[in-house]
Amino acid sequence: MCIRDRGETVNILVLGGGGREHAIAWALSQSPRCDQLYVAPGNGGTASIAQNVKNLAAEEGDAVLSFAKDHEIGLVVVGPEAPLVAGVADVVRAAGIPIFGPDAQGAQLEGSKTYSKEFMDANGIPTARYASFTDEAQARAYCEELGAPLVVKADGLAAGKGVIVAETLEVALDAVKECFQGAFGEAGNRVVIEEMLKGPECSLLAFVSKGKAFCMAPAQDHKRAYDGDLGPNTGGMGVYSPVPIVTDEEMAAMVSVMETAAAATAKDPFEQDYRGCLYGGFMLTQEGPKVLEFNARFGDPETQVVLPRLQGDLVDIMLAVAEGRPEDIELSWSNKWAVSVVLASGGYPGSYEKGKVILGVSEAEQLDDVIVFHAGTALNNDGELITAGGRVLNVVALGDTFEEARNRAYEACNLIKFENMQFRSDIGKRALLGRSAWDA
Ligand code: AMP
Ligand code: GLY
């Protein structure tokens, strides 16, 4: 194992190219320990703080390892789940290069919903009642036994699309059929069916290393496309942190779940080499917080509001996680609130056009306590910033109060323009109204 002196600088490679990776690269770049910073593939925003690497096959351990050796990388940080499930961390770590991200076994907490549920059951972690099937007839019978509403999930990775929340039995049975007919590819060869939980959702991320969890601040995403939580599900249209409606009791219960989960990663029979971020997605039910899912990486867009509030040095923290030195991890947080609004391409999450010129980003960034993280942007041949994805920008604002952060985020959004720009005008509105807004 490679243990460095505190203070030594390192070259860093971040894998991924969304808003999450821009936020991670931005936080790493603030550290005096960050030497050369590479992001593969990166985006129009990371291009201004790092060197974008266009043609690295991020899901191939050998390709990542060879880049890391060639560029004397001292820390690899994995943004998305697919390289982790493919075992990239195993290959890079085996070669003695510190990598932030769990091994393939640990990544199964996200890569297989059945594995994740078995892990929760074995460790007494509260979650929705469920069963897992490889046979369609048995899956249908279970849906009929449980009755609607219920939730049908493709077992494997489905790029956030493999979960169907079914209000009626008919929708659930259709979802089961689609899964087994290959709508989600191999991910749907096994299907998890579970009871529907009700309540506000809340994400809690933790740095996990050698069985220890260091929780970050909670965050709340807005998954629906339109105001009033209407319209189709998206990758997230806005987020804030911390979450004002979470009670101290709920927070303590979530922290305890994350600690239990972290401890279990280091023990039989699940023994994993978990050195990365563990994402707990919770439903705050009337019986207390229950886990909807674990993810094996930072959340997107949660990271964009969590990292700007982190006061420590992210290079120190990630190296301590990656090198298995939990005793060296200390986290401290700013007292400020953070609110982020996503500026999306018109039509998202359906079809949308790309290549629209984006104006006003630097004006927005000149506002105090505003950071703009890029999600789907690129530079055209004239060096202009253009749209290159459904979610284009994450406009993040910090403030001494939740309301101040929220107002500032919208002030910044109003300075930015591109053709057919779409965003929600009610990010954080329900949280301002208080918990009763969820009980209605
Ligand atoms: P997952 O990928 O498992 O987090 O599911 C994606 C989204 O589906 C969650 O963020 C919830 O909004 C919803 N969801 C998943 N499981 C359930 C459940 N058991 N009850 C209600 N909603 C759920
Ligand atoms: N914000 C949801 C996720 O990262 O999976």
Coordinates of C-alpha atoms in Angstrom, one line a residue, residues 12-26 28 37-47 49-60 64 67 76-84 88 99-100 297-298 300 304 374-377:
I12 CA -5.4 13.0 -10.0
L13 CA -7.7 11.3 -12.5
V14 CA -11.5 11.7 -12.2
L15 CA -13.6 9.3 -14.2
G16 CA -16.9 10.7 -15.5
G17 CA -18.3 13.8 -17.3
G18 CA -21.4 15.1 -15.5
G19 CA -22.3 17.7 -12.9
R20 CA -21.2 15.4 -10.2
E21 CA -17.7 15.0 -11.7
H22 CA -17.4 18.7 -12.2
A23 CA -18.2 19.3 -8.5
I24 CA -15.7 16.6 -7.5
A25 CA -13.0 18.0 -9.8
W26 CA -13.7 21.5 -8.5
L28 CA -10.2 18.6 -5.6
L37 CA -5.9 17.1 -12.7
Y38 CA -7.5 15.0 -15.5
V39 CA -11.2 14.3 -16.0
A40 CA -12.2 11.5 -18.5
P41 CA -14.2 12.5 -20.5
G42 CA -15.1 15.7 -18.6
N43 CA -17.3 18.4 -20.0
G44 CA -17.3 22.1 -20.9
G45 CA -16.9 23.1 -17.3
T46 CA -14.2 20.7 -16.2
A47 CA -12.2 22.0 -19.3
I49 CA -10.0 23.5 -14.2
A50 CA -8.6 20.3 -15.5
Q51 CA -7.4 18.5 -18.6
N52 CA -10.2 16.6 -20.3
V53 CA -9.3 13.2 -21.6
K54 CA -11.6 12.2 -24.4
N55 CA -10.8 8.7 -25.3
L56 CA -10.2 6.7 -22.2
A57 CA -12.4 3.6 -21.8
A58 CA -13.4 4.2 -18.2
E59 CA -15.0 0.8 -17.8
E60 CA -11.9 -1.1 -18.7
V64 CA -7.5 3.1 -16.7
F67 CA -3.4 5.9 -18.3
V76 CA -8.1 7.9 -9.2
V77 CA -11.7 9.0 -8.3
V78 CA -14.6 7.1 -9.9
G79 CA -17.7 9.2 -10.5
P80 CA -20.3 6.8 -12.0
E81 CA -21.3 3.3 -11.1
A82 CA -20.6 1.3 -14.3
P83 CA -16.8 1.3 -13.9
L84 CA -17.1 0.2 -10.3
V88 CA -12.0 -1.0 -12.3
I99 CA -8.5 4.6 -6.1
F100 CA -11.6 6.1 -4.5
R297 CA -20.8 6.3 -5.6
F298 CA -21.6 9.9 -5.0
D300 CA -25.9 13.3 -8.9
Q304 CA -23.2 19.5 -6.2
H374 CA -21.7 21.9 -15.8
A375 CA -23.5 18.7 -16.5
G376 CA -24.2 18.5 -20.3
T377 CA -22.0 21.1 -22.0

